[in-house]
PDB file of C-alpha atoms and ligand atoms in Angstrom:
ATOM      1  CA  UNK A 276       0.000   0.000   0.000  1.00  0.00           C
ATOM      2  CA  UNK A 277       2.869   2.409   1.138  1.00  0.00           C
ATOM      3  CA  UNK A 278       6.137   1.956   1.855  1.00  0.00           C
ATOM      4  CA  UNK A 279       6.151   5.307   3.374  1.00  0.00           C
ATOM      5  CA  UNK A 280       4.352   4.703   6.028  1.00  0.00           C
ATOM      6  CA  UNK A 281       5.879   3.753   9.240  1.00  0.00           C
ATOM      7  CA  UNK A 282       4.384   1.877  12.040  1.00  0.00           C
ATOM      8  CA  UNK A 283       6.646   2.721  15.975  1.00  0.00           C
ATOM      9  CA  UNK A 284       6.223   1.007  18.659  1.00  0.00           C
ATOM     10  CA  UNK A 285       8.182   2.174  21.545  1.00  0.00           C
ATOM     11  CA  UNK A 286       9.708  -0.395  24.420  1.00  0.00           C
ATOM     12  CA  UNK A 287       7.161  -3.041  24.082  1.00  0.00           C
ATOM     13  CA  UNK A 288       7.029  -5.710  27.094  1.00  0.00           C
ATOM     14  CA  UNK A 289       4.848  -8.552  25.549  1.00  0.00           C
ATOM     15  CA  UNK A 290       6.383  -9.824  22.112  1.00  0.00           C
ATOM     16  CA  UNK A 291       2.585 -11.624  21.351  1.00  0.00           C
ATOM     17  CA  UNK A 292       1.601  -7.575  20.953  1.00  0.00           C
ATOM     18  CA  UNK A 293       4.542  -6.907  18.279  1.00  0.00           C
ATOM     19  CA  UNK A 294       2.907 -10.179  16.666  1.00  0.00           C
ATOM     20  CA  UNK A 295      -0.897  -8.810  16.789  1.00  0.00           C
ATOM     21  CA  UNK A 296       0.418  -5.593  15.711  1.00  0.00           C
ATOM     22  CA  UNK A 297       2.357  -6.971  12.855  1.00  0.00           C
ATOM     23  CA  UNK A 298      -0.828  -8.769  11.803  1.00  0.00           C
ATOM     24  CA  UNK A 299      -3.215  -6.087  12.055  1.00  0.00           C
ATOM     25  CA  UNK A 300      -0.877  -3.913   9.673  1.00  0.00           C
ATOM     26  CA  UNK A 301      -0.591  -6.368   7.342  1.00  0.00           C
ATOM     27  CA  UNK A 302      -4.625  -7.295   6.536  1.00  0.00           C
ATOM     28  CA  UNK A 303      -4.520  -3.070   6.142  1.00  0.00           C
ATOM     29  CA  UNK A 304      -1.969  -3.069   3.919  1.00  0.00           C
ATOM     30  CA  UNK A 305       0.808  -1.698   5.413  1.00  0.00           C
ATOM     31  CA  UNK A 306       4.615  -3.013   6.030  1.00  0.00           C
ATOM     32  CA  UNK A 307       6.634  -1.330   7.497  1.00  0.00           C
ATOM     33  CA  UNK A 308       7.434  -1.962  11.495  1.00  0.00           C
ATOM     34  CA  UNK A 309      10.189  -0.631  13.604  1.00  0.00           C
ATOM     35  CA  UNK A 310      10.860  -1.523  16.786  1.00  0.00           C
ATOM     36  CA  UNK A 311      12.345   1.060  19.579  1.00  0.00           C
ATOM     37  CA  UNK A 312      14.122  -0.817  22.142  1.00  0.00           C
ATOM     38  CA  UNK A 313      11.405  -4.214  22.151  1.00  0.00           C
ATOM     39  CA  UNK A 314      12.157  -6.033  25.718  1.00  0.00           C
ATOM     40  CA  UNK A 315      11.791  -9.625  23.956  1.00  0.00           C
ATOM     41  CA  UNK A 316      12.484  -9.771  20.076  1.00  0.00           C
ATOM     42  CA  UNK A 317      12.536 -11.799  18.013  1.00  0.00           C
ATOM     43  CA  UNK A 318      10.285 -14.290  20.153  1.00  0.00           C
ATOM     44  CA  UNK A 319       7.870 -17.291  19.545  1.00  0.00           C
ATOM     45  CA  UNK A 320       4.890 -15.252  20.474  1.00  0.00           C
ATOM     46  CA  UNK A 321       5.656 -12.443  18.222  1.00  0.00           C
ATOM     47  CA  UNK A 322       5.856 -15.231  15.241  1.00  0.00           C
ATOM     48  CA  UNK A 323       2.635 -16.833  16.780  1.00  0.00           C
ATOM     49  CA  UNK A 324       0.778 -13.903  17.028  1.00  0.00           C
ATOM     50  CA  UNK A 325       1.528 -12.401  13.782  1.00  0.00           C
ATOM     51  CA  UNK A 326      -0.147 -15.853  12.108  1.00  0.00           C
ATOM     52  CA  UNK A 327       1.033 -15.451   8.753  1.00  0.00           C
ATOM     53  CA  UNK A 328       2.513 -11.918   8.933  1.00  0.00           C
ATOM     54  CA  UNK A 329       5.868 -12.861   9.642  1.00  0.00           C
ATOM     55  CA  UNK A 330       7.302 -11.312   6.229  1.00  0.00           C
ATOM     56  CA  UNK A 331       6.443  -7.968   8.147  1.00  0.00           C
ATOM     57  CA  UNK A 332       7.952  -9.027  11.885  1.00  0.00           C
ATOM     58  CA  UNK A 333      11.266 -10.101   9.803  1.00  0.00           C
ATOM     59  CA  UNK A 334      11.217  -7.207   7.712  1.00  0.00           C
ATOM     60  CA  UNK A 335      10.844  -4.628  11.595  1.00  0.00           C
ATOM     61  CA  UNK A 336      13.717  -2.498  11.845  1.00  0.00           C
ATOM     62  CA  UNK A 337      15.077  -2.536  16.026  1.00  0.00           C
ATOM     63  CA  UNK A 338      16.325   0.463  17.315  1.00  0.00           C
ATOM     64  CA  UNK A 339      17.392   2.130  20.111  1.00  0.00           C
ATOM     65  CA  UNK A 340      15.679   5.089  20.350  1.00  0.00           C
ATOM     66  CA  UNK A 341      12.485   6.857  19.136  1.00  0.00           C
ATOM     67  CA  UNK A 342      14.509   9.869  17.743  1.00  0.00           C
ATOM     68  CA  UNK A 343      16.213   7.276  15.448  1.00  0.00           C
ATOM     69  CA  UNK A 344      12.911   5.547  14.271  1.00  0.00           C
ATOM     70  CA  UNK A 345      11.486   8.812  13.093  1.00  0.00           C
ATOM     71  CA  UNK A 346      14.539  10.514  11.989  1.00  0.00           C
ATOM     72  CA  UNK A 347      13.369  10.229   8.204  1.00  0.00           C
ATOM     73  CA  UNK A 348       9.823  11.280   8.780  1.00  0.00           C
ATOM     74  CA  UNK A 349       8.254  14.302   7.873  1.00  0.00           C
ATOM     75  CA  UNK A 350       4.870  13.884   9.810  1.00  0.00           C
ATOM     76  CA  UNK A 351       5.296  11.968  12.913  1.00  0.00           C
ATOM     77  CA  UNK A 352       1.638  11.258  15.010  1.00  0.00           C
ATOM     78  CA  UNK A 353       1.746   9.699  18.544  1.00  0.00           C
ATOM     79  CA  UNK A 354      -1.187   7.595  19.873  1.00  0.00           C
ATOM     80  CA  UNK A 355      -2.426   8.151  23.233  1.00  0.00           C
ATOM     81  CA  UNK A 356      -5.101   6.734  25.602  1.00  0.00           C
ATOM     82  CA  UNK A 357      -5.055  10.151  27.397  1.00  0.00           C
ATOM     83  CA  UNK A 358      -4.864  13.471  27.748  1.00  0.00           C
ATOM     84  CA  UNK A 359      -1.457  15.372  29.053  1.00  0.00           C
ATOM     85  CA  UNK A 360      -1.046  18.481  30.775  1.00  0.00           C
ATOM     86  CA  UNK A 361       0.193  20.328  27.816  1.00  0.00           C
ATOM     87  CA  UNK A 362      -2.359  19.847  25.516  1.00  0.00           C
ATOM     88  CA  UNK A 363      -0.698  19.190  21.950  1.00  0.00           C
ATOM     89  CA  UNK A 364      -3.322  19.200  18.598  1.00  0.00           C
ATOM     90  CA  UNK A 365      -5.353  16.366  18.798  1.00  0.00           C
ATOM     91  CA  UNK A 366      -6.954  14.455  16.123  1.00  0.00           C
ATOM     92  CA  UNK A 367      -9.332  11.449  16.185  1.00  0.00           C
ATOM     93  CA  UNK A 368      -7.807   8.415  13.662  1.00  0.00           C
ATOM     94  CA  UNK A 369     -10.174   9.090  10.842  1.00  0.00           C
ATOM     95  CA  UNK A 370      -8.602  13.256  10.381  1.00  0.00           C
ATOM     96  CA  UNK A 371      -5.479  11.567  11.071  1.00  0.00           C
ATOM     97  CA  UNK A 372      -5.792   8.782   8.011  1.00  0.00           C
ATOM     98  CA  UNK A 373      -6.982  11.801   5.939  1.00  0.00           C
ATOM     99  CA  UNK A 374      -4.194  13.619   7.108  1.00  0.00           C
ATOM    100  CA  UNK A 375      -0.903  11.177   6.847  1.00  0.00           C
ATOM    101  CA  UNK A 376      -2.239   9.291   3.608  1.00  0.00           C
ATOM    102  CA  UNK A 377      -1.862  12.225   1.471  1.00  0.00           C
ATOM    103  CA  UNK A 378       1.467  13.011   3.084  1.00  0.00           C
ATOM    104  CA  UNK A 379       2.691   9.648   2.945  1.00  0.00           C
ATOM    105  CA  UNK A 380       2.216   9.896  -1.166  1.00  0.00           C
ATOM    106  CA  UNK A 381       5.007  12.029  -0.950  1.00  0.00           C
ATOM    107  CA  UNK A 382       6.981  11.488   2.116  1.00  0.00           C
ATOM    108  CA  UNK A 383       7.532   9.500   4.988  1.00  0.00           C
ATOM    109  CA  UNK A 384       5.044   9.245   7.610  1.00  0.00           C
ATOM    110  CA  UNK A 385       5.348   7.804  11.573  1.00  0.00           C
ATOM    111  CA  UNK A 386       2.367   6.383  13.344  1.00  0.00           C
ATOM    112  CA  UNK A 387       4.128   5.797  16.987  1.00  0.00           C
ATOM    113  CA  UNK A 388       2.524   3.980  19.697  1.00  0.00           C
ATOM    114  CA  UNK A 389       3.528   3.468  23.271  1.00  0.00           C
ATOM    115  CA  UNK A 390       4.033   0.719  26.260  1.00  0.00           C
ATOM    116  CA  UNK A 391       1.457  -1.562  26.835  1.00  0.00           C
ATOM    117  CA  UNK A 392       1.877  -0.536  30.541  1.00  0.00           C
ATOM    118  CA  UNK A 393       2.353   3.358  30.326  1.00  0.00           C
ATOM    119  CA  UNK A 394       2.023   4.426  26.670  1.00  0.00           C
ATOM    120  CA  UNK A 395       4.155   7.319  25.736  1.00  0.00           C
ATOM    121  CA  UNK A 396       6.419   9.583  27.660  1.00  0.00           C
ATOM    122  CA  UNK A 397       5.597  13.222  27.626  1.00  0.00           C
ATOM    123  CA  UNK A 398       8.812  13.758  26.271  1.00  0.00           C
ATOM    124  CA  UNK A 399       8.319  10.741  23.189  1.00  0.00           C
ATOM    125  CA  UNK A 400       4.850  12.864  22.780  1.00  0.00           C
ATOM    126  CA  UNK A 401       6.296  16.133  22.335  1.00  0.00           C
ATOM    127  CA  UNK A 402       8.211  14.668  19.287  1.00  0.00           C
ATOM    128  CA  UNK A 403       5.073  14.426  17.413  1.00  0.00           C
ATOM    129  CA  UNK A 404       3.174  16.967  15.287  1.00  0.00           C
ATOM    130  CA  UNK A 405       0.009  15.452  16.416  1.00  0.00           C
ATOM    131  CA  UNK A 406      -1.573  13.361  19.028  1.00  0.00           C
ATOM    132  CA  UNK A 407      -4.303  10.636  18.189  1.00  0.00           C
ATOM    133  CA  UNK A 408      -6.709   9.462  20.626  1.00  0.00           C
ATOM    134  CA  UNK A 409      -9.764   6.669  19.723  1.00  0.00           C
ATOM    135  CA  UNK A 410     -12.554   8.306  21.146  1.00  0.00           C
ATOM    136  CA  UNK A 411     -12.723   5.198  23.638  1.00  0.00           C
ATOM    137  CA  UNK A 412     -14.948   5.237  26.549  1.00  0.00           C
ATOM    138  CA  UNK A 413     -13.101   7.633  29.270  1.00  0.00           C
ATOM    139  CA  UNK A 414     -13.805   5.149  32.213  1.00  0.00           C
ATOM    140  CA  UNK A 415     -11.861   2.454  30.578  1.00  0.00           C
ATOM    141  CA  UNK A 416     -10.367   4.190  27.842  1.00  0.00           C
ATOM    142  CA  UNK A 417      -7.033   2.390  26.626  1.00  0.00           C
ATOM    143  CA  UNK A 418      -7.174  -0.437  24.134  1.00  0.00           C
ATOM    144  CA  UNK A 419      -4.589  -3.521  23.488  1.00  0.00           C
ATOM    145  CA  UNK A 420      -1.367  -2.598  21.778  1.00  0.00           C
ATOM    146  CA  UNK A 421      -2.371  -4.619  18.693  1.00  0.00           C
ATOM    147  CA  UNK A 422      -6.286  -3.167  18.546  1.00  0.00           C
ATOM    148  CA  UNK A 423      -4.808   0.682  18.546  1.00  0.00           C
ATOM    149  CA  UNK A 424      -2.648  -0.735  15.535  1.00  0.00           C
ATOM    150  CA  UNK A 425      -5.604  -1.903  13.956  1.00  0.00           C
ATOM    151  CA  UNK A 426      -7.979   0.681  14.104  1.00  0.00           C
ATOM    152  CA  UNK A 427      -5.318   3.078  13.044  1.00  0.00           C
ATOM    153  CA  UNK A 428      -4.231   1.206  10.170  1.00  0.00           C
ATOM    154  CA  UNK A 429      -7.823   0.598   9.339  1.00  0.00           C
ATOM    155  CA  UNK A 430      -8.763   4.290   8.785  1.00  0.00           C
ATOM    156  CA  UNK A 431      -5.213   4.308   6.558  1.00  0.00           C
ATOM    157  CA  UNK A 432      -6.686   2.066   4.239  1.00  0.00           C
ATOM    158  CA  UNK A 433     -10.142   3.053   4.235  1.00  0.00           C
ATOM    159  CA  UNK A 434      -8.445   6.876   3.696  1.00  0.00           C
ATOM    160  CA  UNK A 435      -6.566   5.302   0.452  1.00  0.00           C
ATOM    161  CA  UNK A 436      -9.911   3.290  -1.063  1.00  0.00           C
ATOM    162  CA  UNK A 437     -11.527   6.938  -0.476  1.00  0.00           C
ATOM    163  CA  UNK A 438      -8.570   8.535  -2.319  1.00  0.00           C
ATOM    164  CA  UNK A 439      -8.377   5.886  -5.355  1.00  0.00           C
ATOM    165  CA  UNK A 440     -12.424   5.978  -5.441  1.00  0.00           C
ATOM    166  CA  UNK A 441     -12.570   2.441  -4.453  1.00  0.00           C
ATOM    167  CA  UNK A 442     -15.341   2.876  -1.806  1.00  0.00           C
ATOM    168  CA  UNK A 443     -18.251   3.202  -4.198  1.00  0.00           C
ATOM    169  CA  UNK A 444     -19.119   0.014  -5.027  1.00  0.00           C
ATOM    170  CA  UNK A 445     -21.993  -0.520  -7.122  1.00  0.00           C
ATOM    171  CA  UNK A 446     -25.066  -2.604  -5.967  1.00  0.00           C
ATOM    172  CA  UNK A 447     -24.998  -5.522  -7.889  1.00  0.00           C
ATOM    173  CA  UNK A 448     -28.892  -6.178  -8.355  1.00  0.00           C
ATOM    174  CA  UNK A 449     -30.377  -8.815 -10.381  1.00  0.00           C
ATOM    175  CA  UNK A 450     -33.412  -6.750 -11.513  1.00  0.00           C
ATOM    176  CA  UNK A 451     -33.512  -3.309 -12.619  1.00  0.00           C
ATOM    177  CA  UNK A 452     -35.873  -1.079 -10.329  1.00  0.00           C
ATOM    178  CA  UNK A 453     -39.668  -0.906 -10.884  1.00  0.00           C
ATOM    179  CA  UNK A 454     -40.620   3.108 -12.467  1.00  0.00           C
ATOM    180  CA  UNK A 455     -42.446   5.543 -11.348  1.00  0.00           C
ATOM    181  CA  UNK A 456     -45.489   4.394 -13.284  1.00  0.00           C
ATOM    182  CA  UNK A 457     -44.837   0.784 -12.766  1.00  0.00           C
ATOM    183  CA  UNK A 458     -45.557   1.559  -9.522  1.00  0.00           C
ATOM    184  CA  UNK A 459     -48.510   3.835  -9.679  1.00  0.00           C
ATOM    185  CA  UNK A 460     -50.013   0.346 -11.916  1.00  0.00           C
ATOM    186  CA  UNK A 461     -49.409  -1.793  -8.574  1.00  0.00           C
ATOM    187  CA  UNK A 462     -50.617   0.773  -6.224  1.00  0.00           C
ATOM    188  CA  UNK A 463     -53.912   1.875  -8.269  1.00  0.00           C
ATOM    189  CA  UNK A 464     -54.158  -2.984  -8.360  1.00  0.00           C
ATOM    190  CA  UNK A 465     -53.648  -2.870  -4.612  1.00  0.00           C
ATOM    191  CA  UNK A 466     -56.254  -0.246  -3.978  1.00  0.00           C
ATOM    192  CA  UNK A 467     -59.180  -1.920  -6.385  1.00  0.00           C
ATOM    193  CA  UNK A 468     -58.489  -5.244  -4.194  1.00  0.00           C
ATOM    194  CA  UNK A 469     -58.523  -3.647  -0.738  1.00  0.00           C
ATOM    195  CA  UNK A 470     -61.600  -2.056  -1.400  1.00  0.00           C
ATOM    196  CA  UNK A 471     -63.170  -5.368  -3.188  1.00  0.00           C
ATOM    197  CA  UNK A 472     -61.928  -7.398  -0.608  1.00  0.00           C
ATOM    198  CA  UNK A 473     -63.592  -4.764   1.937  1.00  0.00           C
ATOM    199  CA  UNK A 474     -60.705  -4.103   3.926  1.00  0.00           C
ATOM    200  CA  UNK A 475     -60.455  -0.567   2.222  1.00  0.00           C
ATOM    201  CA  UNK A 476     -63.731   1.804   2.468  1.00  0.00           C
ATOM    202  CA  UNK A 477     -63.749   3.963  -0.738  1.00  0.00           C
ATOM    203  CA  UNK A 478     -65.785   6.902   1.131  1.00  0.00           C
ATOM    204  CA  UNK A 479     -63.440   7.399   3.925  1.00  0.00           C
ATOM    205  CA  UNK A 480     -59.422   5.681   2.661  1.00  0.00           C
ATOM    206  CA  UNK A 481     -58.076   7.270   5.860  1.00  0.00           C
ATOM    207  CA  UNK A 482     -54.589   6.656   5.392  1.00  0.00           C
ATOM    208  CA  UNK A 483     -53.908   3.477   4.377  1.00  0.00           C
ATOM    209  CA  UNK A 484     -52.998   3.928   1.019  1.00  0.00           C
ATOM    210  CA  UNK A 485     -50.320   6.731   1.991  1.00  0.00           C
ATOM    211  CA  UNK A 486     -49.042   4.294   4.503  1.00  0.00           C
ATOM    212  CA  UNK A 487     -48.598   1.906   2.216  1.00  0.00           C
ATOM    213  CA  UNK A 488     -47.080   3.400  -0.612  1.00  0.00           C
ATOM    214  CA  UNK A 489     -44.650   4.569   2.316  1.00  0.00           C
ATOM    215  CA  UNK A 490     -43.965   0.607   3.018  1.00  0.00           C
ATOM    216  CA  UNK A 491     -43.239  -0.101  -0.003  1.00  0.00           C
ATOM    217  CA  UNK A 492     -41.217   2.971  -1.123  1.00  0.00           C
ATOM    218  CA  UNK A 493     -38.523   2.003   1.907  1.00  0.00           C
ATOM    219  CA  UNK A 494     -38.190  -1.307  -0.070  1.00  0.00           C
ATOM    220  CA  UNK A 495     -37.054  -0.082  -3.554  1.00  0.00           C
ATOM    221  CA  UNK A 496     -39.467  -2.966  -5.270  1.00  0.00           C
ATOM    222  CA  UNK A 497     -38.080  -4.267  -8.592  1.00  0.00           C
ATOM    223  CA  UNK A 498     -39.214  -4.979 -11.558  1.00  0.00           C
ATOM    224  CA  UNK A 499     -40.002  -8.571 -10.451  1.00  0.00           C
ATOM    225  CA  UNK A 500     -41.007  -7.831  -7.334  1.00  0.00           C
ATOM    226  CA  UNK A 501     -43.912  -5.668  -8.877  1.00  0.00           C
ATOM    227  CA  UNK A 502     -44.788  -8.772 -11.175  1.00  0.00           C
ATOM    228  CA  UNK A 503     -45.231 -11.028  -8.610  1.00  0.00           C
ATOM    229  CA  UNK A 504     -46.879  -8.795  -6.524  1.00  0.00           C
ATOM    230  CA  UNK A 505     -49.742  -7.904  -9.208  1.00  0.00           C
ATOM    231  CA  UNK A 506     -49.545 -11.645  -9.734  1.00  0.00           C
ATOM    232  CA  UNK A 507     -50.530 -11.930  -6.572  1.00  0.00           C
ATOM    233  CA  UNK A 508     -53.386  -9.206  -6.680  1.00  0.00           C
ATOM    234  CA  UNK A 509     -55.018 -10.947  -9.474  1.00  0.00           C
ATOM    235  CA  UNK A 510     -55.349 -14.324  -8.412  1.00  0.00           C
ATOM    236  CA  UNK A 511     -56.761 -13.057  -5.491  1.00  0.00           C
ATOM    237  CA  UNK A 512     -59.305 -11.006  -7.743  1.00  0.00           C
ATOM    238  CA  UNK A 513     -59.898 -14.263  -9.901  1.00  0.00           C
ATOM    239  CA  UNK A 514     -60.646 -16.173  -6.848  1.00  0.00           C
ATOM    240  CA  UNK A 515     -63.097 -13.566  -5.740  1.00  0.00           C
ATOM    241  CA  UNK A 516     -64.553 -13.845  -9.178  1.00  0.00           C
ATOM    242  CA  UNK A 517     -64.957 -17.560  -9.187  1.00  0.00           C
ATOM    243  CA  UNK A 518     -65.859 -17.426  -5.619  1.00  0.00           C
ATOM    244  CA  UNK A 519     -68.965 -15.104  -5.795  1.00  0.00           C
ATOM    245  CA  UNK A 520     -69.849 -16.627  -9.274  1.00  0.00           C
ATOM    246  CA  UNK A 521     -70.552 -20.442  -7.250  1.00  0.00           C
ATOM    247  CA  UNK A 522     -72.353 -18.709  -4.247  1.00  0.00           C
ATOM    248  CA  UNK A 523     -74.542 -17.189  -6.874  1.00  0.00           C
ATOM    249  CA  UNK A 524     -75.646 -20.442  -8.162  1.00  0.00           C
ATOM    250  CA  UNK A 525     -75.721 -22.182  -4.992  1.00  0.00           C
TER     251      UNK A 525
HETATM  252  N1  SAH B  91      -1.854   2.687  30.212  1.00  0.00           N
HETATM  253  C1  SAH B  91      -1.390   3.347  29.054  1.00  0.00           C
HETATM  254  C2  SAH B  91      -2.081   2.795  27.853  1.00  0.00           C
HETATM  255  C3  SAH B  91      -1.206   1.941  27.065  1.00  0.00           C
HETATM  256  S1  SAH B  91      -2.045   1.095  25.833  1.00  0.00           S
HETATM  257  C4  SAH B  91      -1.697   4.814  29.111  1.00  0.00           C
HETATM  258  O1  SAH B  91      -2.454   5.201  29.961  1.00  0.00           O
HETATM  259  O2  SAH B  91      -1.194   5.573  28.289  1.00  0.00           O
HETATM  260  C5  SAH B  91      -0.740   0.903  24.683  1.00  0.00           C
HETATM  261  C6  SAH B  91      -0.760   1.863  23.531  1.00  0.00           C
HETATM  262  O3  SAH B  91      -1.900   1.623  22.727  1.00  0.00           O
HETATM  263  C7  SAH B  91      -0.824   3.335  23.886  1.00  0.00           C
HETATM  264  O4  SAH B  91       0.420   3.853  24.227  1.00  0.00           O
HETATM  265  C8  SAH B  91      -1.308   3.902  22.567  1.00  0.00           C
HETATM  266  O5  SAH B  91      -0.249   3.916  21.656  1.00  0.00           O
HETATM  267  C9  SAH B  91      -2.310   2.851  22.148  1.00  0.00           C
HETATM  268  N2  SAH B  91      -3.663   3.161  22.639  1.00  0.00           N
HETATM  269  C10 SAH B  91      -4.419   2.435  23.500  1.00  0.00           C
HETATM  270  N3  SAH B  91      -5.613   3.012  23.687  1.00  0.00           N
HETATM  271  C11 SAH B  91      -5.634   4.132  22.932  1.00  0.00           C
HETATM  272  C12 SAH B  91      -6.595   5.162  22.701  1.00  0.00           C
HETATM  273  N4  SAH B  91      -7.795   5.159  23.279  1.00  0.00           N
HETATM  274  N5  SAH B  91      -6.269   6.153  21.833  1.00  0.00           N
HETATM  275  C13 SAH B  91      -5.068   6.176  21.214  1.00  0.00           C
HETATM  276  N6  SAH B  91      -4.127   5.235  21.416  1.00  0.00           N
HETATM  277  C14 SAH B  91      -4.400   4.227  22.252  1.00  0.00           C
END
């Protein structure tokens, strides 16, 4: 998707998170992982977790400090469960996709993500342009390592399908829609049968009809639908036919 985007995550403790994390970037399209100073890597769990998505664990970059992971990064956003003192411009992840998937067409971008235990220093924070939080609940408000990855790199891709049109997909239908006046035909049927039936009084409608026409206009009826309906409407007037034709000669 793009090589320019960068996914950080700083001083992890549990190498099954690097793994989820891997994996959640790679079902979004995205590649590239660096590691700041990972407690345990590489490590079983990491390769368990990932499921598939070790190309992208064996591709991470480890280094030693966050300053060296972002070094080559233009736009650099930290991720954060709460809110600091110093309030730095805040974005939720959906203004941040729109935000770094431009910039990443040009240049390279840093998504950086914190401790499972403590998140990001204030210091690690102040070395980003912008801070993301995921408008979680605020009474428990901070998600697993590899979930924040994922929602992140969700709104990344669903940013680039936006960008290459990709989002609009056409209904595939297997009947084109009933008209306007195909319509009026099956409402002006239903009517005639309502009121021969005698559910539908003729001097006072009420209103059914509108009601009706309301039903049916949240379904979008096709073609065939309308068919089957009128089908419907004049069997039943048939039967009434053949039914009040034998009571006559009974
Ligand atoms: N207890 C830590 C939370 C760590 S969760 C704290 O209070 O900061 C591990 C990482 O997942 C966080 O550093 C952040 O990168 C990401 N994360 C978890 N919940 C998040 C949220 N609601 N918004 C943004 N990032 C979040």
């Amino acid at each position: 998707m793009s090589d320019n985007i960068l996914v950080v995550l700083v001083n992890t403790s549990h190498p099954g998170n690097v793994g989820s994390a891997a994996r959640a970037m790679k079902t979004m399209g995205l590649s590239r992982l660096c590691l700041v100073s990972p407690d345990q890597f590489p490590h079983e769990y990491a390769t368990s977790r990932a499921a598939g998505a070790d190309d992208v664990l064996e591709q991470a970059r480890v280094v030693s400090t966050l300053d060296e992971a972002i070094a080559d990064c233009s736009l650099v956003v930290g991720t954060s469960a709460r809110g600091r003192k110093i309030p730095w411009p805040i974005m939720n992840p959906r203004e941040c996709a729109e935000r770094l998937w431009p910039e990443s067409q040009r240049q390279q971008v840093a998504l950086v993500f914190g401790r499972e235990e403590r998140g990001l220093t204030n210091d690690e924070l102040a070395r980003c342009h912008y801070h993301v939080h995921i408008p979680s609940d605020p009474e428990y408000s901070s998600l697993n390592l590899g979930a924040a990855v994922q929602v992140l790199s969700y709104e990344l891709r669903m940013a680039q399908l936006a960008s290459e049109g990709a989002l609009a997909v056409e209904q595939e239908w297997d009947a084109e829609y009933a008209t306007a006046s195909e319509l009026e035909g099956y409402f002006g049927h239903l009517q005639q049968v309502l009121e021969q039936v005698g559910f539908l009084d003729p001097q006072n409608p009420g209103q059914v009809m509108t009601r009706l026409r309301r039903l049916y206009s949240r379904q979008r009826l096709d073609k065939v639908e309308v068919n089957i309906l009128r089908g419907v409407l004049s069997d039943t007037q048939r039967s009434l036919k053949s039914h009040s034709t034998s009571s006559t000669e009974e």
